[in-house]
mmCIF file of C-alpha atoms in Angstrom:
data_model
loop_
_atom_site.group_PDB
_atom_site.id
_atom_site.type_symbol
_atom_site.label_atom_id
_atom_site.label_comp_id
_atom_site.label_asym_id
_atom_site.label_seq_id
_atom_site.Cartn_x
_atom_site.Cartn_y
_atom_site.Cartn_z
ATOM 1 C CA MET A 184 -22.546 -16.426 -47.619
ATOM 2 C CA LYS A 185 -23.397 -13.993 -46.062
ATOM 3 C CA ARG A 186 -24.294 -16.304 -42.534
ATOM 4 C CA LEU A 187 -20.898 -17.765 -43.165
ATOM 5 C CA LEU A 188 -18.977 -14.547 -43.453
ATOM 6 C CA LEU A 189 -20.675 -13.662 -39.769
ATOM 7 C CA LEU A 190 -19.877 -17.468 -38.382
ATOM 8 C CA LEU A 191 -16.463 -16.928 -39.198
ATOM 9 C CA VAL A 192 -16.570 -13.470 -37.591
ATOM 10 C CA ILE A 193 -18.223 -14.289 -34.528
ATOM 11 C CA ALA A 194 -15.704 -17.781 -34.055
ATOM 12 C CA SER A 195 -12.781 -15.355 -33.773
ATOM 13 C CA PHE A 196 -13.380 -13.137 -31.251
ATOM 14 C CA PRO A 197 -12.727 -16.547 -28.559
ATOM 15 C CA ALA A 198 -9.966 -17.019 -30.765
ATOM 16 C CA ILE A 199 -7.863 -13.349 -30.875
ATOM 17 C CA PHE A 200 -8.914 -12.627 -27.424
ATOM 18 C CA PHE A 201 -7.061 -16.282 -25.761
ATOM 19 C CA ALA A 202 -4.314 -16.006 -28.371
ATOM 20 C CA LYS A 203 -3.730 -12.295 -26.605
ATOM 21 C CA SER A 204 -4.033 -14.421 -23.574
ATOM 22 C CA ILE A 205 -1.397 -16.467 -24.657
ATOM 23 C CA TYR A 206 1.083 -13.203 -25.820
ATOM 24 C CA SER A 207 0.612 -11.045 -22.348
ATOM 25 C CA ASN A 208 1.498 -14.229 -20.377
ATOM 26 C CA GLU A 209 4.710 -14.755 -22.113
ATOM 27 C CA GLN A 210 5.536 -11.144 -21.487
ATOM 28 C CA VAL A 211 4.857 -11.258 -17.944
ATOM 29 C CA GLN A 212 7.313 -14.254 -17.936
ATOM 30 C CA GLN A 213 9.637 -12.377 -20.302
ATOM 31 C CA ALA A 214 9.872 -9.606 -17.734
ATOM 32 C CA ARG A 215 10.115 -12.285 -14.807
ATOM 33 C CA THR A 216 13.093 -13.442 -16.670
ATOM 34 C CA VAL A 217 14.755 -9.633 -16.829
ATOM 35 C CA ALA A 218 13.534 -9.175 -13.185
ATOM 36 C CA ASN A 219 15.584 -12.426 -11.891
ATOM 37 C CA MET A 220 18.740 -11.381 -14.264
ATOM 38 C CA VAL A 221 18.684 -7.792 -12.416
ATOM 39 C CA GLU A 222 18.373 -8.731 -8.837
ATOM 40 C CA MET A 223 21.191 -12.003 -9.341
ATOM 41 C CA ILE A 224 23.744 -8.780 -10.598
ATOM 42 C CA GLY A 225 22.599 -7.349 -7.543
ATOM 43 C CA LYS A 226 23.842 -10.103 -4.962
ATOM 44 C CA TRP A 227 26.391 -10.795 -6.584
ATOM 45 C CA ALA A 228 27.787 -6.782 -6.340
ATOM 46 C CA ALA A 229 26.447 -7.471 -2.600
ATOM 47 C CA GLN A 230 28.772 -10.237 -1.516
ATOM 48 C CA TYR A 231 31.673 -8.225 -2.610
ATOM 49 C CA LYS A 232 30.149 -4.925 -0.868
ATOM 50 C CA GLY A 233 30.305 -3.321 -3.738
ATOM 51 C CA ILE A 234 32.690 -3.649 -6.758
ATOM 52 C CA TRP A 235 35.830 -1.298 -7.576
ATOM 53 C CA ILE A 236 36.171 0.056 -10.905
ATOM 54 C CA LYS A 237 39.587 1.271 -11.337
ATOM 55 C CA GLU A 238 39.429 4.908 -13.478
ATOM 56 C CA ALA A 239 40.715 5.407 -16.808
ATOM 57 C CA LYS A 240 43.425 7.779 -17.672
ATOM 58 C CA GLY A 241 41.566 11.041 -18.421
ATOM 59 C CA GLU A 242 38.252 10.192 -17.409
ATOM 60 C CA VAL A 243 36.082 12.615 -16.040
ATOM 61 C CA VAL A 244 34.226 11.207 -12.866
ATOM 62 C CA ASP A 245 30.727 11.882 -12.367
ATOM 63 C CA LEU A 246 30.005 12.410 -8.495
ATOM 64 C CA ASN A 247 26.896 10.277 -9.017
ATOM 65 C CA SER A 248 28.702 7.434 -10.462
ATOM 66 C CA HIS A 249 30.454 6.227 -7.206
ATOM 67 C CA LEU A 250 30.046 6.198 -3.327
ATOM 68 C CA ASP A 251 33.960 6.057 -2.375
ATOM 69 C CA THR A 252 37.621 6.769 -4.120
ATOM 70 C CA LEU A 253 40.673 5.003 -3.130
ATOM 71 C CA ALA A 254 44.440 6.017 -4.497
ATOM 72 C CA VAL A 255 46.552 3.771 -4.833
ATOM 73 C CA ASN A 256 50.185 4.702 -5.073
ATOM 74 C CA LEU A 257 52.303 2.141 -7.368
ATOM 75 C CA VAL A 258 55.196 0.496 -5.598
ATOM 76 C CA ASN A 259 58.587 -0.441 -5.435
ATOM 77 C CA GLN A 260 59.629 -4.231 -6.556
ATOM 78 C CA ASP A 261 60.867 -4.916 -2.777
ATOM 79 C CA ASN A 262 57.478 -3.420 -1.924
ATOM 80 C CA SER A 263 58.730 -0.300 -0.425
ATOM 81 C CA LEU A 264 56.705 2.901 -0.695
ATOM 82 C CA THR A 265 58.151 4.997 -2.999
ATOM 83 C CA ASP A 266 58.250 8.889 -2.207
ATOM 84 C CA GLN A 267 55.529 11.225 -2.701
ATOM 85 C CA GLU A 268 57.759 13.125 -5.650
ATOM 86 C CA SER A 269 59.014 9.978 -7.400
ATOM 87 C CA VAL A 270 55.402 8.058 -8.003
ATOM 88 C CA GLN A 271 55.025 7.533 -11.545
ATOM 89 C CA GLU A 272 51.423 6.745 -11.143
ATOM 90 C CA THR A 273 48.481 6.890 -9.334
ATOM 91 C CA LEU A 274 45.654 4.644 -9.426
ATOM 92 C CA ASN A 275 41.899 5.659 -8.511
ATOM 93 C CA PHE A 276 39.586 3.112 -7.733
ATOM 94 C CA HIS A 277 35.937 4.225 -7.440
ATOM 95 C CA LEU A 278 33.494 2.135 -5.126
ATOM 96 C CA LYS A 279 30.041 1.395 -6.635
ATOM 97 C CA ASN A 280 27.358 -0.127 -4.799
ATOM 98 C CA PRO A 281 25.114 -3.092 -5.754
ATOM 99 C CA ALA A 282 22.329 -0.101 -6.780
ATOM 100 C CA LEU A 283 24.742 2.350 -8.866
ATOM 101 C CA VAL A 284 26.100 -1.154 -11.389
ATOM 102 C CA GLN A 285 22.318 -2.345 -11.317
ATOM 103 C CA ARG A 286 21.575 1.086 -12.510
ATOM 104 C CA GLU A 287 24.531 1.523 -15.053
ATOM 105 C CA ILE A 288 23.484 -1.929 -17.197
ATOM 106 C CA SER A 289 19.628 -0.248 -16.902
ATOM 107 C CA ASP A 290 21.398 2.873 -18.542
ATOM 108 C CA LEU A 291 23.550 0.411 -21.300
ATOM 109 C CA MET A 292 20.173 -1.196 -22.094
ATOM 110 C CA LYS A 293 18.399 2.007 -22.938
ATOM 111 C CA ASN A 294 21.352 3.804 -24.738
ATOM 112 C CA ASP A 295 21.804 0.439 -27.274
ATOM 113 C CA ASN A 296 17.671 0.974 -28.295
ATOM 114 C CA ALA A 297 16.603 -1.783 -26.350
ATOM 115 C CA LYS A 298 13.476 -2.630 -26.826
ATOM 116 C CA THR A 299 12.872 -4.209 -23.320
ATOM 117 C CA SER A 300 14.395 -2.222 -20.830
ATOM 118 C CA PHE A 301 14.389 -2.206 -16.649
ATOM 119 C CA ARG A 302 15.063 0.231 -13.745
ATOM 120 C CA ILE A 303 15.273 0.238 -10.313
ATOM 121 C CA THR A 304 13.355 2.821 -8.165
ATOM 122 C CA SER A 305 11.836 4.082 -5.058
ATOM 123 C CA ASP A 306 9.717 5.910 -2.717
ATOM 124 C CA LYS A 307 12.593 6.377 -0.892
ATOM 125 C CA TYR A 308 14.979 7.508 -3.635
ATOM 126 C CA MET A 309 18.285 9.244 -3.363
ATOM 127 C CA ASN A 310 18.721 10.465 -6.781
ATOM 128 C CA PRO A 311 16.032 12.314 -8.843
ATOM 129 C CA LYS A 312 16.707 10.417 -11.511
ATOM 130 C CA ASN A 313 15.303 7.388 -9.879
ATOM 131 C CA SER A 314 12.118 8.893 -8.823
ATOM 132 C CA PRO A 315 9.423 6.642 -10.078
ATOM 133 C CA ASN A 316 6.526 7.481 -12.160
ATOM 134 C CA SER A 317 2.772 6.761 -11.521
ATOM 135 C CA PHE A 318 2.800 2.676 -12.459
ATOM 136 C CA GLU A 319 5.892 2.425 -9.724
ATOM 137 C CA ARG A 320 4.246 4.106 -7.119
ATOM 138 C CA LYS A 321 1.306 2.578 -7.795
ATOM 139 C CA ALA A 322 2.737 -1.332 -7.809
ATOM 140 C CA ILE A 323 5.055 0.289 -4.487
ATOM 141 C CA GLU A 324 1.727 0.658 -3.021
ATOM 142 C CA THR A 325 -0.239 -2.091 -3.930
ATOM 143 C CA MET A 326 2.766 -4.930 -3.173
ATOM 144 C CA ARG A 327 3.110 -2.873 0.787
ATOM 145 C CA GLU A 328 -0.623 -3.319 0.706
ATOM 146 C CA ASN A 329 -0.969 -6.950 -0.454
ATOM 147 C CA LYS A 330 2.113 -8.158 0.935
ATOM 148 C CA SER A 331 2.696 -9.595 -2.508
ATOM 149 C CA SER A 332 6.114 -10.123 -4.898
ATOM 150 C CA GLU A 333 5.235 -8.970 -7.755
ATOM 151 C CA TYR A 334 2.380 -6.501 -9.469
ATOM 152 C CA PHE A 335 2.024 -6.472 -13.714
ATOM 153 C CA GLU A 336 -0.020 -4.610 -15.496
ATOM 154 C CA GLU A 337 -0.765 -3.317 -19.563
ATOM 155 C CA ARG A 338 -0.649 0.135 -19.949
ATOM 156 C CA ASN A 339 -0.328 2.534 -22.965
ATOM 157 C CA GLY A 340 0.943 -0.434 -25.303
ATOM 158 C CA LYS A 341 3.066 -1.825 -22.840
ATOM 159 C CA MET A 342 3.396 -4.746 -20.598
ATOM 160 C CA LEU A 343 4.358 -2.997 -17.306
ATOM 161 C CA TYR A 344 6.021 -5.108 -14.258
ATOM 162 C CA ALA A 345 7.388 -4.955 -11.343
ATOM 163 C CA ARG A 346 9.519 -6.910 -8.821
ATOM 164 C CA ALA A 347 9.672 -6.163 -4.645
ATOM 165 C CA LEU A 348 13.119 -5.645 -3.620
ATOM 166 C CA VAL A 349 13.067 -5.994 0.091
ATOM 167 C CA ALA A 350 15.394 -4.128 2.107
ATOM 168 C CA THR A 351 18.640 -6.231 3.084
ATOM 169 C CA GLU A 352 21.532 -5.520 5.470
ATOM 170 C CA ALA A 353 23.953 -4.294 2.456
ATOM 171 C CA CYS A 354 20.288 -1.755 1.878
ATOM 172 C CA MET A 355 20.772 -0.497 5.310
ATOM 173 C CA ARG A 356 24.559 0.553 4.989
ATOM 174 C CA CYS A 357 23.410 3.714 2.693
ATOM 175 C CA HIS A 358 19.772 3.886 3.315
ATOM 176 C CA GLU A 359 18.396 3.803 7.270
ATOM 177 C CA SER A 360 19.736 7.174 7.839
ATOM 178 C CA ALA A 361 22.093 9.660 7.168
ATOM 179 C CA GLN A 362 23.904 9.623 10.306
ATOM 180 C CA LYS A 363 24.934 5.848 9.543
ATOM 181 C CA ALA A 364 25.401 6.319 5.830
ATOM 182 C CA PRO A 365 29.011 6.724 4.050
ATOM 183 C CA ALA A 366 30.101 9.829 4.278
ATOM 184 C CA ALA A 367 30.456 10.204 0.280
ATOM 185 C CA VAL A 368 26.583 9.365 0.279
ATOM 186 C CA GLN A 369 25.699 12.073 2.963
ATOM 187 C CA ALA A 370 27.915 14.427 0.926
ATOM 188 C CA LEU A 371 25.715 13.551 -2.298
ATOM 189 C CA TYR A 372 22.458 13.387 -0.579
ATOM 190 C CA PRO A 373 22.014 15.103 2.855
ATOM 191 C CA LYS A 374 18.381 14.613 2.997
ATOM 192 C CA GLN A 375 16.608 12.248 0.877
ATOM 193 C CA GLY A 376 16.571 8.130 0.071
ATOM 194 C CA TYR A 377 16.784 7.595 3.663
ATOM 195 C CA GLY A 378 14.048 5.863 6.459
ATOM 196 C CA TYR A 379 14.749 1.833 4.974
ATOM 197 C CA GLN A 380 13.496 -0.901 7.443
ATOM 198 C CA LEU A 381 15.050 -4.191 7.089
ATOM 199 C CA GLY A 382 13.420 -6.777 5.592
ATOM 200 C CA GLN A 383 10.364 -4.313 4.237
ATOM 201 C CA VAL A 384 9.624 -3.948 0.859
ATOM 202 C CA GLU A 385 11.695 -0.462 0.068
ATOM 203 C CA GLY A 386 11.620 -0.314 -3.979
ATOM 204 C CA ILE A 387 11.245 -2.200 -6.952
ATOM 205 C CA ILE A 388 13.037 -3.274 -10.178
ATOM 206 C CA SER A 389 10.641 -1.591 -13.345
ATOM 207 C CA VAL A 390 10.510 -3.906 -16.413
ATOM 208 C CA GLN A 391 8.988 -2.516 -19.572
ATOM 209 C CA ILE A 392 8.207 -4.380 -23.052
ATOM 210 C CA PRO A 393 6.233 -3.016 -25.536
ATOM 211 C CA ASP A 394 3.135 -4.761 -26.701
ATOM 212 C CA ALA A 395 3.936 -6.583 -30.289
ATOM 213 C CA PHE A 396 0.627 -8.427 -30.644
ATOM 214 C CA GLY A 397 -0.675 -8.244 -34.363
ATOM 215 C CA PRO A 398 -0.958 -11.047 -37.191
ATOM 216 C CA LYS A 399 2.301 -12.576 -36.461
ATOM 217 C CA THR A 400 2.194 -12.854 -33.062
ATOM 218 C CA LEU A 401 -1.543 -14.176 -33.393
ATOM 219 C CA LEU A 402 -0.454 -16.732 -35.897
ATOM 220 C CA ALA A 403 1.867 -18.047 -33.588
ATOM 221 C CA ALA A 404 -0.012 -18.429 -30.392
ATOM 222 C CA PHE A 405 -2.840 -19.934 -32.610
ATOM 223 C CA ASP A 406 -2.505 -23.701 -32.092
ATOM 224 C CA TRP A 407 -4.745 -26.569 -31.407
ATOM 225 C CA LEU A 408 -6.593 -25.213 -28.231
ATOM 226 C CA SER A 409 -7.040 -21.652 -29.970
ATOM 227 C CA ALA A 410 -8.963 -23.826 -32.819
ATOM 228 C CA ALA A 411 -10.869 -26.051 -30.478
ATOM 229 C CA ILE A 412 -11.863 -22.822 -28.694
ATOM 230 C CA ALA A 413 -12.674 -21.546 -32.426
ATOM 231 C CA ALA A 414 -14.422 -24.543 -33.112
ATOM 232 C CA ILE A 415 -16.788 -24.594 -29.885
ATOM 233 C CA ALA A 416 -17.351 -20.974 -30.824
ATOM 234 C CA LEU A 417 -18.477 -21.531 -34.274
ATOM 235 C CA VAL A 418 -21.111 -24.692 -33.484
ATOM 236 C CA LEU A 419 -22.111 -22.278 -30.613
ATOM 237 C CA ALA A 420 -23.013 -19.483 -33.148
ATOM 238 C CA ALA A 421 -24.236 -21.918 -35.876
ATOM 239 C CA MET A 422 -26.862 -23.502 -33.488
ATOM 240 C CA VAL A 423 -27.801 -19.897 -32.474
ATOM 241 C CA LEU A 424 -28.367 -18.452 -36.341
ATOM 242 C CA ARG A 425 -30.367 -21.946 -36.969
ATOM 243 C CA LYS A 426 -32.870 -20.786 -34.577
ATOM 244 C CA ASN A 427 -33.240 -18.027 -36.027
#
């Protein structure tokens, strides 16, 4: 009986290892899907050179939440402008660039306590809130050195994934230099966040997925291949014990 229990314990190790490997691969695929979505959102906003958002009545607008403001006065039915005293309503529109759009979606997910989260970061950040953590700095450096497009590792019970962001013309508008950046950007960030080089890795999409590997995920991943590996391990263990 003791030998049988020992055999079962020995046989379980490769099965658990293999199941954990499958689970980790699935997490990476999930992270890639999130990164793809974030990348598409950025490309969508970039094709319009940013998104103009109408300010709601009574809304207090954070200066860090937009790059520019456009005030639109309503016109008469014959399209003639009304004199300033007769203007009944002025509509304010605020320009959000692709990175701002992505950041606000990231904030929504964070505030909704979503298990999976993402953020855009760079070692040449403008807003201190977007400064990279230790994993993100390592990911940026590694991808630059290896000229790779992604980097991931498991740390502190989480799958951490990074997708390289290569600087495009849309990025250069704000990040090439302070002198060439829009006035609103210069006013907010006079010194930091510049020096991007076209075509180079200048930031990442950072995705974080909690590691929930346990009995349920183990059973889900325990397919026929896992069973075959466990059976082989069981046979090998039996042969070793028989020789002894």
